[in-house]
Structure formats: structure tokens, C-alpha cells
Coordinates of C-alpha atoms and ligand atoms in Angstrom, one line a residue:
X1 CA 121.7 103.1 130.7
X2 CA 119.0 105.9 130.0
X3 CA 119.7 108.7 132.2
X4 CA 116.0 110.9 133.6
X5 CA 116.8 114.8 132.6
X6 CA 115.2 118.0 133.9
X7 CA 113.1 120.7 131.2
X8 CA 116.8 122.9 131.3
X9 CA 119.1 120.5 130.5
X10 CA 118.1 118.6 127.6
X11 CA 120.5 118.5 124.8
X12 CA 119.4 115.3 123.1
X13 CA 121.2 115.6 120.2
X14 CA 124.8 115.0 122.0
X15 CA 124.1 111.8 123.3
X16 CA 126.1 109.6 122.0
X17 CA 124.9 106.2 123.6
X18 CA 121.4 106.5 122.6
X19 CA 120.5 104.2 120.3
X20 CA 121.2 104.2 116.4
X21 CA 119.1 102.9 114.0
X22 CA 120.0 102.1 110.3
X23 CA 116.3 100.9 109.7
X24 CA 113.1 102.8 110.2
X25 CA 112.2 100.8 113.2
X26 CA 109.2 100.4 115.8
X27 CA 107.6 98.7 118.5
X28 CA 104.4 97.1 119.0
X29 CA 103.1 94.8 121.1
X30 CA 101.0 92.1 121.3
X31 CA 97.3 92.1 121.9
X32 CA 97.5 89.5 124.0
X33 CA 95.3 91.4 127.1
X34 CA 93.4 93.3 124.6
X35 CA 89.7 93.4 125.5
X36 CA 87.3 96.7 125.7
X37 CA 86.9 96.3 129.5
X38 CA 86.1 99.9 130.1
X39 CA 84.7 103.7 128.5
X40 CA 87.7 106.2 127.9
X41 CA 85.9 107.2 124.2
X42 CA 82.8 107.4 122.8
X43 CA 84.6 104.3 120.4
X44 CA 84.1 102.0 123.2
X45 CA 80.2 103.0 124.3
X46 CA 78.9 100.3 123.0
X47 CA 80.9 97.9 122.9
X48 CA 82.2 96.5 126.1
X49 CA 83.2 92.8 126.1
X50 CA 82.3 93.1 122.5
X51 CA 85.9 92.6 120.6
X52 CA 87.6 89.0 119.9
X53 CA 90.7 88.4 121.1
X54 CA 91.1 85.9 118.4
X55 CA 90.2 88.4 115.3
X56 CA 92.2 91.4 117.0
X57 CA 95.4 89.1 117.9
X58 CA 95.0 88.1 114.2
X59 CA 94.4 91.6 112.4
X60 CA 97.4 92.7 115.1
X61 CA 99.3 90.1 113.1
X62 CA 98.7 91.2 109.8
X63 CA 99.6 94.6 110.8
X64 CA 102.9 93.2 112.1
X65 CA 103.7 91.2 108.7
X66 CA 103.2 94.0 106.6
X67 CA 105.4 97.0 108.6
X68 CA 107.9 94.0 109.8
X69 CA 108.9 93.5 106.0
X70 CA 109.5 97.1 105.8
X71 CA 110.8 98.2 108.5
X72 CA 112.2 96.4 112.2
X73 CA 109.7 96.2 114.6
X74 CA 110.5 95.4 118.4
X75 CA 107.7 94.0 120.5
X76 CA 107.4 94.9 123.7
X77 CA 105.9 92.1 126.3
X78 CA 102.1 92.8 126.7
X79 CA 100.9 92.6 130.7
X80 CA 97.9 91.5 132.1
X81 CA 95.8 94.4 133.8
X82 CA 96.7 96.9 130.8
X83 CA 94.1 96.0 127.9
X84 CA 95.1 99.3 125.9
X85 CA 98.2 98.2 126.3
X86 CA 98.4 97.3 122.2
X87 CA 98.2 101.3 121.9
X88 CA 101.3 101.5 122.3
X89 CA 102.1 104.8 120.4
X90 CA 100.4 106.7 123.6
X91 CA 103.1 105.8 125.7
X92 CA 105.5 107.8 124.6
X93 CA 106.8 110.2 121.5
X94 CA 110.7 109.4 120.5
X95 CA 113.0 111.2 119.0
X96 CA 117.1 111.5 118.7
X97 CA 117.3 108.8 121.5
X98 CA 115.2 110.8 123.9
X99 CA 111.7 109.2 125.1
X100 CA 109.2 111.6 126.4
X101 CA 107.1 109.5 128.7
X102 CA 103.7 109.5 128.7
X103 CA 101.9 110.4 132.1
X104 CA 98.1 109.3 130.9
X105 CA 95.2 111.3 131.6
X106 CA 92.7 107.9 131.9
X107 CA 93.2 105.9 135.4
X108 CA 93.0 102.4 133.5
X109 CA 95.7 103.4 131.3
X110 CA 98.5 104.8 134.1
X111 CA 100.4 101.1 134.7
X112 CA 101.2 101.3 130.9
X113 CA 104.2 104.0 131.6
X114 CA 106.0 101.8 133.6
X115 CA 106.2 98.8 131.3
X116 CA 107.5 101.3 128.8
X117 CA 110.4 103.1 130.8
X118 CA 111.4 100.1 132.1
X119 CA 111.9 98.5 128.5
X120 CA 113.2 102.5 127.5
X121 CA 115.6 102.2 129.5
X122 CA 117.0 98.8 128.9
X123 CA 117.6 99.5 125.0
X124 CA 119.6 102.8 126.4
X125 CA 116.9 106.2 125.8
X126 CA 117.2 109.1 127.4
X127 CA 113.9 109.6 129.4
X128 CA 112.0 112.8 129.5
X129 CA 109.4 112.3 132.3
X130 CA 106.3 114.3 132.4
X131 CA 104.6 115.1 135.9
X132 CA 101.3 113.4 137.2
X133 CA 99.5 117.1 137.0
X134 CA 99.9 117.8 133.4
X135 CA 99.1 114.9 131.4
X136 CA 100.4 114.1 127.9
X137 CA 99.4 111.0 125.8
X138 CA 102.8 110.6 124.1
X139 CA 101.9 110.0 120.1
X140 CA 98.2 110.3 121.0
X141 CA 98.3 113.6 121.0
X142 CA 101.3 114.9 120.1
X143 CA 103.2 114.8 116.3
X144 CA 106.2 115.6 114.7
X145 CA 106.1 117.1 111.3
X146 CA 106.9 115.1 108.2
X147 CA 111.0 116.0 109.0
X148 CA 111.1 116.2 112.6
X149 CA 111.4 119.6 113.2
X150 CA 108.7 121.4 114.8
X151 CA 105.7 119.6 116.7
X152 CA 101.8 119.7 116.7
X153 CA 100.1 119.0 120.0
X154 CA 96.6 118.8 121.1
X155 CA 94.5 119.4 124.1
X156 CA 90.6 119.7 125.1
X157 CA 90.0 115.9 125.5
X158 CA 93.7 114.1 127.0
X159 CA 96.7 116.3 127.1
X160 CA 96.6 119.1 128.6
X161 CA 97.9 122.3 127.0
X162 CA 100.0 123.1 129.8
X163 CA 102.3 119.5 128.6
X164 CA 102.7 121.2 125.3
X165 CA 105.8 123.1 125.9
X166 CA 107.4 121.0 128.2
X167 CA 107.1 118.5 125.8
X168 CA 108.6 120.5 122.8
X169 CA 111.8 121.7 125.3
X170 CA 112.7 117.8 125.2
X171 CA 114.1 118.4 121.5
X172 CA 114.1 122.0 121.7
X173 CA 111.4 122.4 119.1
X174 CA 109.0 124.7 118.4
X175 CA 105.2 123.6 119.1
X176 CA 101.6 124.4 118.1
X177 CA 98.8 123.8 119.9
X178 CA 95.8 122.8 118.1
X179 CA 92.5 122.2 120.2
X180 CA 90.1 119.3 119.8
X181 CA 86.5 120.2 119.3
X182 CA 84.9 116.8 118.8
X183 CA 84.3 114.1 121.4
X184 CA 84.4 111.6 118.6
X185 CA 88.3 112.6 117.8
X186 CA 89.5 112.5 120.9
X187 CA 93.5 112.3 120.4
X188 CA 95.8 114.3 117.9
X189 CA 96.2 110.6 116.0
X190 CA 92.4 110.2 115.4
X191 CA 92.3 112.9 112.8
X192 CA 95.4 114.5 111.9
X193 CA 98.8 112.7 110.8
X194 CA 101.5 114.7 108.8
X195 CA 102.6 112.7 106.0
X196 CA 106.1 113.3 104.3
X197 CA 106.4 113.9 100.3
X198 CA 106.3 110.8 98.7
X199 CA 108.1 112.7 95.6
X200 CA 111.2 114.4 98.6
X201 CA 109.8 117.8 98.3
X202 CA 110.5 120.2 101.1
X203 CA 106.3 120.1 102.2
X204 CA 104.9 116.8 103.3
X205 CA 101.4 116.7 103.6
X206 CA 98.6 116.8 106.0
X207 CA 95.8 113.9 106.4
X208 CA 93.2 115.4 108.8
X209 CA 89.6 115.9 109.6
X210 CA 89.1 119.9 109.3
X211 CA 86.3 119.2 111.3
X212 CA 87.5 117.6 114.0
X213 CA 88.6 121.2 115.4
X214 CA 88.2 124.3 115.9
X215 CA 88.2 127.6 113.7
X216 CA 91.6 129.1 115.1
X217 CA 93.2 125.6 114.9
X218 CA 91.8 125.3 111.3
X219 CA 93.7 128.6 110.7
X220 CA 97.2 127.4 111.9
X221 CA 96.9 124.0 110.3
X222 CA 95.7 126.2 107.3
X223 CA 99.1 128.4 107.4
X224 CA 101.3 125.6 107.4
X225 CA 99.8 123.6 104.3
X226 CA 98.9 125.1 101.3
X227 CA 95.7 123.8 99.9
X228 CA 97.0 121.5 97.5
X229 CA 99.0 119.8 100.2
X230 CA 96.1 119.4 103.3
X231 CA 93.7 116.2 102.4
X232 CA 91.3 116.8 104.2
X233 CA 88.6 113.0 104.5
X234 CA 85.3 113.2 104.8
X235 CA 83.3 112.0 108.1
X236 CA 82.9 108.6 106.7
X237 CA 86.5 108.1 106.3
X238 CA 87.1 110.0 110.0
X239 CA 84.8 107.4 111.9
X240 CA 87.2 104.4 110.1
X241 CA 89.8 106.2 111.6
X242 CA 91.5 106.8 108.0
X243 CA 93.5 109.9 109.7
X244 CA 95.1 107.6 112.3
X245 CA 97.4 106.6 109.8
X246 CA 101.0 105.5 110.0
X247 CA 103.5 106.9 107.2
X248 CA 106.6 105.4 106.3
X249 CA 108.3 106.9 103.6
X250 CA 106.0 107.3 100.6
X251 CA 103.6 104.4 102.2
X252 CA 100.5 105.1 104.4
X253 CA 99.1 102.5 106.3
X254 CA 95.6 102.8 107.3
X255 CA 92.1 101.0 108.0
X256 CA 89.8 100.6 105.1
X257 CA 89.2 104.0 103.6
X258 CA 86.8 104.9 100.7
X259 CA 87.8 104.7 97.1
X260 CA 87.7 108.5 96.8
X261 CA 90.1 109.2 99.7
X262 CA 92.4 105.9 97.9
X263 CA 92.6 108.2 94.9
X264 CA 93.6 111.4 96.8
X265 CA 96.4 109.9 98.3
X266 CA 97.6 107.8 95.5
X267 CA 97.3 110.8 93.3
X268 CA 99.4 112.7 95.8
X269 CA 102.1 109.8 94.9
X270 CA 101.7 108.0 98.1
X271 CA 101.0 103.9 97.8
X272 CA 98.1 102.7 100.6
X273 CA 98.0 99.5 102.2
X274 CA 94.5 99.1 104.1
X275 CA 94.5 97.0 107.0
X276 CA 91.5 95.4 108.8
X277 CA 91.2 96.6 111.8
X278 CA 87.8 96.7 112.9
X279 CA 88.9 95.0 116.7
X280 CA 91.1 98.1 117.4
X281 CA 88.3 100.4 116.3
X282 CA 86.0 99.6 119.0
X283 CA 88.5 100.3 121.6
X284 CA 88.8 103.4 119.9
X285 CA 92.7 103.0 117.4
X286 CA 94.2 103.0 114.0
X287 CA 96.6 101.7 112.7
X288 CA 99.4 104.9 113.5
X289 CA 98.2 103.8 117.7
X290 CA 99.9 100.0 117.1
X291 CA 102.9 100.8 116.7
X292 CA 105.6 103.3 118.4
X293 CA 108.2 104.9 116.5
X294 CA 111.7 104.4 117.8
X295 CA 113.9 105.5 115.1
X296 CA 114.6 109.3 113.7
X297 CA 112.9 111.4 111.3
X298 CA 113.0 111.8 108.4
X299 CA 112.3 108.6 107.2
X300 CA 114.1 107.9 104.0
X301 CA 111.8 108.6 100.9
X302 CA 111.7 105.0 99.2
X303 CA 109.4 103.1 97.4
X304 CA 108.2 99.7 99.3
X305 CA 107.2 97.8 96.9
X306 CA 103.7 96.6 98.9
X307 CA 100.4 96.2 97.8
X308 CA 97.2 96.4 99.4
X309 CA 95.9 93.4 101.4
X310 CA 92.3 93.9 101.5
Ligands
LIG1 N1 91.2 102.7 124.4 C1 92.3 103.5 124.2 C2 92.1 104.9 124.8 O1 91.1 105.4 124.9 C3 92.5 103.6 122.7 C4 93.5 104.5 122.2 C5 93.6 104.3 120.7 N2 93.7 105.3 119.9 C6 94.0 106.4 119.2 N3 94.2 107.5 119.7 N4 94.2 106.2 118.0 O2 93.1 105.4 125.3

């Protein structure tokens, strides 16, 4: 059974009966509610009751196909009433066992938690809950970096800044805040994702949109990766949503980016799989927003042997 712990007792790591993973492992779930029934981003302006369920169940598939023969992936059952439900990466951020839970900012999105801890706490996490008055968007907004020790957390759209360090005491971590500046980016995951060192070097890297916020942000993200290890896209490549990408060992799996930023990354020694994903766009997600990590970092440095689909 998952037990609920308070900000002053967590010691995650001595949990014994969390669960253990020998695979990198996820979950997803089905886009079987998926629709773009309301605004929360500027993504979906535009273009209510304007996805197919048909195209986005089948680029949800291919997605699914791709990480499932690299990796386990556990689906959790969609519910009608929670369209954003196939975000499921907002719901929570994992780690050792323990679950922070997300407590969502947008109205439409607040049954999602539920579904979640109730599933959470059937495969045995330790739950971190997060109160009503300071919201956090799980993965959304919050990332570990490339080895799981420190975090990177975002406010000025979703999370509030005051969740940052409550969320960081859940693995006892140290945090930094970075503030969003852009209506356009309006999660951590829509323009900045740490990727590890596809070569097992100490420093990983960092995929981001510089421009996405602001100048004393820019400075810390600045301090913590030398030049030669930030890759920084370019606006066309930020509006596909290339940042909100998800990295599994020395793969990164992302929308369609532009030859140019295919070349950065493959000359930094990682291999890319594009994915279409032009349903989940309009409602505002990548690829890194389908699919919840469950299992610990680091993940093991290996080569996949995948090729691009598109
Ligand atoms: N419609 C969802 C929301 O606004 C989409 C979230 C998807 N995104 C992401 N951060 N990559 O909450």
C-alpha cells in the first residue's frame, strides 16, 4: 500500500516496498477522451473541436510502439470528462518510489489527480500530496536533471513558486527556480528538457528555448551548462514543441524538428526518432507530456537501436 507523508518526514530512499524496476518504465494512457474541449494555452486558441480522435488515438499509437520496444510502458485507464487526460506526465513527478502529486492550477484538469493516486497507490508509491493553494503541474513544470539529483522548476504561467520547495523536500534535493516569460511556453516541458550524455559523461545536456525566459533564469541555466553542452532551438523548432522531448538513454524522442536541430543533436551523439504529433500539439503537448516516468534516474546509457519513423 502507498502510505501519504508530511514535508518533515520524507525519507524516500528507505522504502523498501516501493516498487523496483529493472526496465526504464512508463505510463501513458490512452487518448481515448482526447478532444480540445476548452482554452488553458494559447495552443488550443484556435482550435477547439478541431483535433481527430481517430489521427491522435493513431499518432498516440505510434508513440506507444516505439517507447514500448524500448522500454515497459503501463497504461493507465483514460476517463471520460478529463480530455487532457493523455498528458499524463502533468500528473505527477516520480522518483525512488515516491509520487509527488500533482494539484493542477486549470479547473478542467483537477479530476485527473485522482485517477492517478488511485492507480499510485495500487502499484505500491509513496504519495507526496501537494495542497489545493499552491499548485504544481507534476512533469509540466518541474524536471530532474539528467542523473536525478537536483531539480529545475518553473513558475509565472502554472506552478506556483511557492510548490517549488515543497516539491524538492519530497527527495530531499536541491531546486532552481526558473521563471517563464512567454505565454507561448507555458510549462517547464514546453521548452526545456535535460538530456543525459549519450557518450556517459558526468554533464548531460540541455534542450531549451533561451527565449522562452527570462534574463536571470537564462543566467542559472547558463551556470549549469557550459556552452557546448546547452542546445539551444530556434523559434521554429519551439512552436513544434522540439523541447518537449522525452530522453531515454542516448535517444530523444520528439515531434518533427528541422534538419539543423537533427544535426545538433545527432552530432552531440544522441539518435532522434521524430514522431507525428500534430493532434497533441493543438491541445498544446510533446511527446515528453505522453508519457509519465515511473522508474529511477539515471537511465542506463545504451544504444536502442531505432530509427526514425517519419
Ligand atoms: N491542454 C493541456 C494543458 O494545457 C496540455 C498540456 C500539454 N503539455 C505540455 N506541457 N507539454 O494543460
Amino acid at each position: 500500500m502507498a502510505t501519504s507523508i508530511t514535508a518533515s518526514s520524507a525519507a524516500p530512499n528507505v522504502f523498501a516496498s516501493t516498487p523496483q524496476f529493472t526496465r526504464p518504465t512508463f505510463l501513458m494512457c490512452p487518448p481515448e477522451w482526447y478532444n480540445v474541449d476548452y482554452v488553458l494555452n494559447p495552443w488550443m486558441a484556435g482550435n477547439v473541436h478541431r483535433s481527430s480522435r481517430d489521427l491522435a488515438f493513431a499518432q498516440w499509437k505510434g508513440m506507444h510502439n516505439v517507447l514500448r520496444s524500448v522500454a515497459d510502458v503501463r497504461l493507465l485507464h483514460p476517463e471520460p470528462g478529463c480530455p487532457d487526460m493523455v498528458f499524463v506526465a502533468h500528473s505527477a513527478l516520480i522518483h525512488n518510489g515516491v509520487a509527488a502529486l500533482s494539484s493542477f492550477n486549470p479547473q478542467q484538469r483537477r479530476a485527473e489527480t485522482a485517477y492517478l493516486r488511485r492507480w499510485l497507490i495500487s502499484q505500491g508509491f509513496i504519495l507526496w500530496e501537494t495542497p489545493r493553494e499552491t499548485p504544481f503541474e507534476g512533469e509540466g513544470d518541474v524536471a530532474f536533471n539528467d542523473d536525478g539529483t537536483s531539480l529545475w522548476a518553473a513558475h509565472g504561467v502554472r506552478t506556483c513558486r511557492a510548490a517549488h520547495r515543497h516539491i524538492a523536500d519530497a527527495w530531499h534535493v536541491p531546486v532552481t527556480s526558473l521563471h517563464l516569460s512567454d505565454p507561448r511556453f507555458y510549462h517547464l516541458d514546453t521548452c526545456f528538457t535535460p538530456l543525459a550524455s549519450p557518450t556517459g559523461e558526468a554533464t548531460g545536456y540541455i534542450l531549451y528555448y533561451p527565449q522562452a525566459f527570462d534574463a536571470a533564469s537564462n543566467a542559472a541555466i547558463e551556470r549549469a551548462y557550459p556552452a557546448n553542452r546547452r542546445i539551444a532551438v530556434s523559434e521554429l523548432d519551439a512552436t513544434h514543441m522540439a523541447c518537449c522531448a522525452l530522453n531515454l538513454g542516448r535517444t530523444v524522442f520528439t515531434g518533427e524538428i528541422t534538419r539543423e536541430l537533427a544535426t545538433r543533436l545527432f552530432d552531440a551523439g544522441f539518435d532522434v526518432v521524430q514522431l507525428e504529433l500534430s493532434e497533441f500539439i493543438k491541445g498544446g503537448g510533446g511527446a515528453k507530456s505522453l508519457a509519465l516516468r515511473l522508474s529511477d534516474l539515471p537511465i542506463t546509457h545504451s544504444r536502442l537501436g531505432l530509427l526514425p519513423i517519419s
